[in-house]
Tab-separated table of C-alpha atoms in Angstrom:
chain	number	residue	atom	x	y	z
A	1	UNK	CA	106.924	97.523	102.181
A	2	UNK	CA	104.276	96.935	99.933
A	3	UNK	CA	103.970	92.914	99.063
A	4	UNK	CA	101.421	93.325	95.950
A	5	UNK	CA	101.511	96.595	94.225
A	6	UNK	CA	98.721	97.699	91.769
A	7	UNK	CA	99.392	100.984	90.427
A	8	UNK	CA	95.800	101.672	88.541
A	9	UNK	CA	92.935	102.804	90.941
A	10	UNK	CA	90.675	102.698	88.397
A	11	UNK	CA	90.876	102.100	84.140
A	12	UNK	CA	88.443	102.526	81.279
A	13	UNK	CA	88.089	100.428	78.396
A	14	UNK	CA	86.279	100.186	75.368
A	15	UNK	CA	83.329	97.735	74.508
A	16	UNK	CA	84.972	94.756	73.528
A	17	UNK	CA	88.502	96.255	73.927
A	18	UNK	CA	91.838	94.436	75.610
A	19	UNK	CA	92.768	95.896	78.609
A	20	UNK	CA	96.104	95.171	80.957
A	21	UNK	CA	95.648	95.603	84.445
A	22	UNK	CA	99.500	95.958	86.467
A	23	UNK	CA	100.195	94.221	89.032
A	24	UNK	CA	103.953	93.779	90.433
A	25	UNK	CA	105.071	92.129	93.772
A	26	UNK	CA	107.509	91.761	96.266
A	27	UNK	CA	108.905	88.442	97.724
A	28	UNK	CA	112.015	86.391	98.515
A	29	UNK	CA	110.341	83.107	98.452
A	30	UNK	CA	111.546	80.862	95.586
A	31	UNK	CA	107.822	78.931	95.646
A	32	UNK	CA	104.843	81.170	95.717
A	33	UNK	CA	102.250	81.428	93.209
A	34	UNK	CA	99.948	84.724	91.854
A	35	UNK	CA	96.604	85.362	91.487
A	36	UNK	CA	93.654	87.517	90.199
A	37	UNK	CA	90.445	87.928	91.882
A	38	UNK	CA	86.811	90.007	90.560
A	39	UNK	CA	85.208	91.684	93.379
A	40	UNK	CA	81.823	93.349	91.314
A	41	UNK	CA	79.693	95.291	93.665
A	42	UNK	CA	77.573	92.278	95.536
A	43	UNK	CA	80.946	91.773	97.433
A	44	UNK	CA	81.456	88.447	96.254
A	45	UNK	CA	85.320	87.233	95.319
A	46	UNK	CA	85.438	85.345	91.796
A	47	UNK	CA	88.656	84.010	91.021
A	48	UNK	CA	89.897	83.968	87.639
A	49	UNK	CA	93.446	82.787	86.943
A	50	UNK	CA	96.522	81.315	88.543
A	51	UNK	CA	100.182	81.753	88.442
A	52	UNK	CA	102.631	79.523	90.189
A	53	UNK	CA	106.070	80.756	90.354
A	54	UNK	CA	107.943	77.587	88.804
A	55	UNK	CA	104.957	77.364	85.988
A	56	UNK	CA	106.904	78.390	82.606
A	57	UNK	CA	104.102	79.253	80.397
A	58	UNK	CA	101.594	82.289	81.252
A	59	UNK	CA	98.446	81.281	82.523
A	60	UNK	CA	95.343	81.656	80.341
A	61	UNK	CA	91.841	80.921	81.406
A	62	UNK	CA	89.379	82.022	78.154
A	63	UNK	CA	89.355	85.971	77.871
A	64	UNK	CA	91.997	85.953	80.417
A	65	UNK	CA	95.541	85.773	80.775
A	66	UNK	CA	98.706	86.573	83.016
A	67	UNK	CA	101.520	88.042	81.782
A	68	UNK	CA	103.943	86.609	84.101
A	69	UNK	CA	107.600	88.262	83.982
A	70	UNK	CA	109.448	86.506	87.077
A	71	UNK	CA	112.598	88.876	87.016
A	72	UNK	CA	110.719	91.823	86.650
A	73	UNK	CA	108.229	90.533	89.520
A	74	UNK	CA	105.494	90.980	87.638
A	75	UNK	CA	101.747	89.579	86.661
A	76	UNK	CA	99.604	91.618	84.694
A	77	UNK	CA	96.204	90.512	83.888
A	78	UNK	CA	94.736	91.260	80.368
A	79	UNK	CA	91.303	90.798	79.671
A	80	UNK	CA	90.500	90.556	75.790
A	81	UNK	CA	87.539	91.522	74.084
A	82	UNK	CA	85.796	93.385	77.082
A	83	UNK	CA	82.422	93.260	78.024
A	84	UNK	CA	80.157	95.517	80.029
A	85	UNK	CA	79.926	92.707	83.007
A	86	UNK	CA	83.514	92.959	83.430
A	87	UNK	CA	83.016	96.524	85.770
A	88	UNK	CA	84.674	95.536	88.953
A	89	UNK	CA	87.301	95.743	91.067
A	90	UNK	CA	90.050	93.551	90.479
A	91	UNK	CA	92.624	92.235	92.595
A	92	UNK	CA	96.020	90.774	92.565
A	93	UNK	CA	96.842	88.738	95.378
A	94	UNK	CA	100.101	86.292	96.008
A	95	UNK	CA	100.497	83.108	98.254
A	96	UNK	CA	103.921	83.063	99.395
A	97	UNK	CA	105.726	79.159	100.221
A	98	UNK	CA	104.274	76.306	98.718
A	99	UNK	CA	100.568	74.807	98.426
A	100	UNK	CA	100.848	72.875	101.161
A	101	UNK	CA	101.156	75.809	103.653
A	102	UNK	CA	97.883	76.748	102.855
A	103	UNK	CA	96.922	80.293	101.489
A	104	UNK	CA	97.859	83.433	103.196
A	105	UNK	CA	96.784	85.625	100.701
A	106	UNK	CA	98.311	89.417	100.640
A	107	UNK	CA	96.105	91.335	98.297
A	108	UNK	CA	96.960	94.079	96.372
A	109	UNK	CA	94.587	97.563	96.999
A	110	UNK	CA	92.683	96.469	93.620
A	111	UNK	CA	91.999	98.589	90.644
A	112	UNK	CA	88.856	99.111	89.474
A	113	UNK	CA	87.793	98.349	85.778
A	114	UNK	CA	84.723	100.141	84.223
A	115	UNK	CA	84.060	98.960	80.847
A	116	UNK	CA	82.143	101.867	78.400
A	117	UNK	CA	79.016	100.742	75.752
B	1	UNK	CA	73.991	75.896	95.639
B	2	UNK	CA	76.704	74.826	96.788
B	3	UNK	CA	79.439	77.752	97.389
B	4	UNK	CA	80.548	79.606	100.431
B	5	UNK	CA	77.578	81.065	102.320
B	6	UNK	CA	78.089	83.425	105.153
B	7	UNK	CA	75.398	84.866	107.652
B	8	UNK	CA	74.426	87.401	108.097
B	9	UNK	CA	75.205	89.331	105.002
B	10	UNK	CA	74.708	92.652	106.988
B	11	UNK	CA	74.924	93.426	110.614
B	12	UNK	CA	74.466	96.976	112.061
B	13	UNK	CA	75.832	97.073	115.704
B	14	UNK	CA	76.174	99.642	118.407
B	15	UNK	CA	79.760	99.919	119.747
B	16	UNK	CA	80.559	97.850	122.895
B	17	UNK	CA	78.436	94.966	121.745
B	18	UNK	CA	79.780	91.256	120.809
B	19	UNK	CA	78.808	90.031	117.525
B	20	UNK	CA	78.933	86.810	116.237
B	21	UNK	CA	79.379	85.674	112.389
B	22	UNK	CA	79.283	82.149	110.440
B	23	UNK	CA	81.064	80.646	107.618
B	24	UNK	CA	79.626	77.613	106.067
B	25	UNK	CA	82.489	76.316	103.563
B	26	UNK	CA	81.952	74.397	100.249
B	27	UNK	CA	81.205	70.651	101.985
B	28	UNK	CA	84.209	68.891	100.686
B	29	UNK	CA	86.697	71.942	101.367
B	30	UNK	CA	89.044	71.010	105.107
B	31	UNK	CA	90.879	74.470	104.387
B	32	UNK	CA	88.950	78.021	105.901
B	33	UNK	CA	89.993	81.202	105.938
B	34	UNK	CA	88.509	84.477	107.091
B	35	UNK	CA	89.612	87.892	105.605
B	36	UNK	CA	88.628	92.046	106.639
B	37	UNK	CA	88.497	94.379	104.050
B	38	UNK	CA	87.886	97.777	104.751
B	39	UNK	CA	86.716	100.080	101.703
B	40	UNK	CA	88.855	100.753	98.908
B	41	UNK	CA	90.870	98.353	100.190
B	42	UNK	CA	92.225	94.510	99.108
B	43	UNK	CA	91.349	91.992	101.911
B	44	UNK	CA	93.605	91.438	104.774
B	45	UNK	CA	94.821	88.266	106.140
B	46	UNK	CA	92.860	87.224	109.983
B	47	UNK	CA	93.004	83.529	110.126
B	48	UNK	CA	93.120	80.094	108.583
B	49	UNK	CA	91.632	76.703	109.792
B	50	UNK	CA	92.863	73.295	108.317
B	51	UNK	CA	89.924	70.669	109.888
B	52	UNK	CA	89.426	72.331	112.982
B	53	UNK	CA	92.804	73.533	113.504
B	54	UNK	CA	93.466	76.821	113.629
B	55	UNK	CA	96.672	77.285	112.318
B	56	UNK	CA	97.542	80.745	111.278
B	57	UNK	CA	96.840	83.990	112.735
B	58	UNK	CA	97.445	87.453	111.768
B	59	UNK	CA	98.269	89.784	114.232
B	60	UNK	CA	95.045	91.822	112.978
B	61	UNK	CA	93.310	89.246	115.478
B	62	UNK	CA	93.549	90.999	118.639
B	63	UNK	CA	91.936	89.350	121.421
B	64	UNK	CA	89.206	90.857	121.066
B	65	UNK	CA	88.432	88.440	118.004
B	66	UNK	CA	88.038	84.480	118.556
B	67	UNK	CA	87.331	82.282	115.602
B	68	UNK	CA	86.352	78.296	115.833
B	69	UNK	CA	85.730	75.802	113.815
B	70	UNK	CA	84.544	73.102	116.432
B	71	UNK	CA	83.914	69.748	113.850
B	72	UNK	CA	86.165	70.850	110.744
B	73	UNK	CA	83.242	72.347	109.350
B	74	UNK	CA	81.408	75.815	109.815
B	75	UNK	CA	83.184	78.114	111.179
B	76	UNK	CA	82.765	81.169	113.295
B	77	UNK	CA	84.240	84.840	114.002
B	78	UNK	CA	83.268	86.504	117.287
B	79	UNK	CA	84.520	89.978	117.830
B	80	UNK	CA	83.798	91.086	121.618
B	81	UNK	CA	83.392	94.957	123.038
B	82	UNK	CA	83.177	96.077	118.822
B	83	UNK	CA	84.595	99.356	118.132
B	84	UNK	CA	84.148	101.885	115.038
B	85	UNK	CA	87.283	100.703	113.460
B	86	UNK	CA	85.889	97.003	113.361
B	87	UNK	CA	83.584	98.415	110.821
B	88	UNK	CA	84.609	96.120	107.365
B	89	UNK	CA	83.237	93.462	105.206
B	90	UNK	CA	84.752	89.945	106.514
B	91	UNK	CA	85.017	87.573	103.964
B	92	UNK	CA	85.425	83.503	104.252
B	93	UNK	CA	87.023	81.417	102.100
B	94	UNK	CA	87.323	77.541	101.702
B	95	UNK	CA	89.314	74.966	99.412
B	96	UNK	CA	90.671	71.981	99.367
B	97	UNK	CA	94.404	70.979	100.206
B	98	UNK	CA	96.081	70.671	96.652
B	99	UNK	CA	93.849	73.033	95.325
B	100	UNK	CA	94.896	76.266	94.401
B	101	UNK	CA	92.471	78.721	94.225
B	102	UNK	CA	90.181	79.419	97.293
B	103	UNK	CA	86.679	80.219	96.891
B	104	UNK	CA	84.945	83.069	98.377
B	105	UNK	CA	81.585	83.753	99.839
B	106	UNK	CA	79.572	87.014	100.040
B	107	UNK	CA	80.570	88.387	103.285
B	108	UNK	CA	79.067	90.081	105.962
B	109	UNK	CA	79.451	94.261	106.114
B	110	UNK	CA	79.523	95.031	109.951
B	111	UNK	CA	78.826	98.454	110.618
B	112	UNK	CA	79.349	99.514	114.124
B	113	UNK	CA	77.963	102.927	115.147
């Protein structure tokens, strides 16, 4: 089964528009934390914000912010006021177990974002 | 600069040959991790190096792939006798224990023909 779902292969927004990417996940793990990651086209990975699954309040990190709902195993990302640099792909990922394990990763299959003039 | 820098950002390869790949972490980070991501895809999981342990591996490492990281530092990814299929971007990543988010260099496209 799918750890990190991401049901949007690709999304349009507006100039300067919020948009809410989905992301939902899969785990039994009582400690594990969330993330979102910008892949533009040189390859690179940027991350942008962090979830942990104990944290109460949703993460916010300037124009973005999670939208963490723990029972329904889910952390959107929304990205307010869009700009044209924010054309990507983005990706949800989740570290299952505690910090101290280090960071297996499991990625979502990314959605990408094209933002219109 | 002072981020993740992998070499060489492109390799073009004929099938059957070894290849050979570094990782050059952010100086401070003792956590590395190396990821394959095959188009239109998220990254996948292949290993994870605290110092110069190696202490995780996916079962996407057959043994046709070796990675080392002989003084806690660089690190490298060998894949031996390549095949189409290896074809993929591998990405590194470094942080620091206690740190959450990892940081992520360019990666190198392999392209095996």
């Amino acid at each position: 089964a799918q750890k990190i779902t991401q049901t949007q292969p690709g999304m349009f927004v507006q100039e300067k528009e919020a948009v809410t990417l989905d992301c939902t996940y899969d785990t039994s793990d009582q400690s594990y934390g969330l993330f979102w990651y910008k892949q533009p086209s040189s390859g690179e990975m940027i991350f942008l914000i962090y979830q942990g699954s104990y944290d109460e309040q949703n993460a916010t990190e300037g124009r973005y912010s999670l939208n963490f709902q723990k029972a329904r195993k889910s952390a959107n990302l929304v990205i307010s006021a869009s700009q044209l640099g924010d054309s990507a792909m983005y990706f949800c990922a989740m570290r299952e177990g505690p910090d101290n394990y280090g960071q297996n990763f499991v990625f979502g299959p990314g959605t990408r974002l094209s933002v219109l003039p | 600069d002072t981020g993740v820098s992998q070499d060489p950002r492109h390799k073009i390869t004929k099938r059957g040959q070894n290849v050979t790949f570094r990782c050059d972490p952010i100086s401070e980070h003792n956590r590395l991790y190396w990821y394959r991501q095959t188009l239109g895809q998220g990254p996948e999981f292949l290993t994870y190096f605290q110092n110069e342990a190696q202490l995780e591996k996916s079962r996407l490492l057959s043994d046709r792939f070796s990675a080392e990281r002989p003084k806690g530092s660089f690190s490298t990814l060998e894949i031996q006798r390549t095949e189409q299929g290896d074809s993929a971007m591998y990405l590194c990543a470094s942080n620091r224990q206690g740190v959450t988010e990892a940081f992520f260099g360019q990666g190198t496209r392999l392209t095996v023909v």
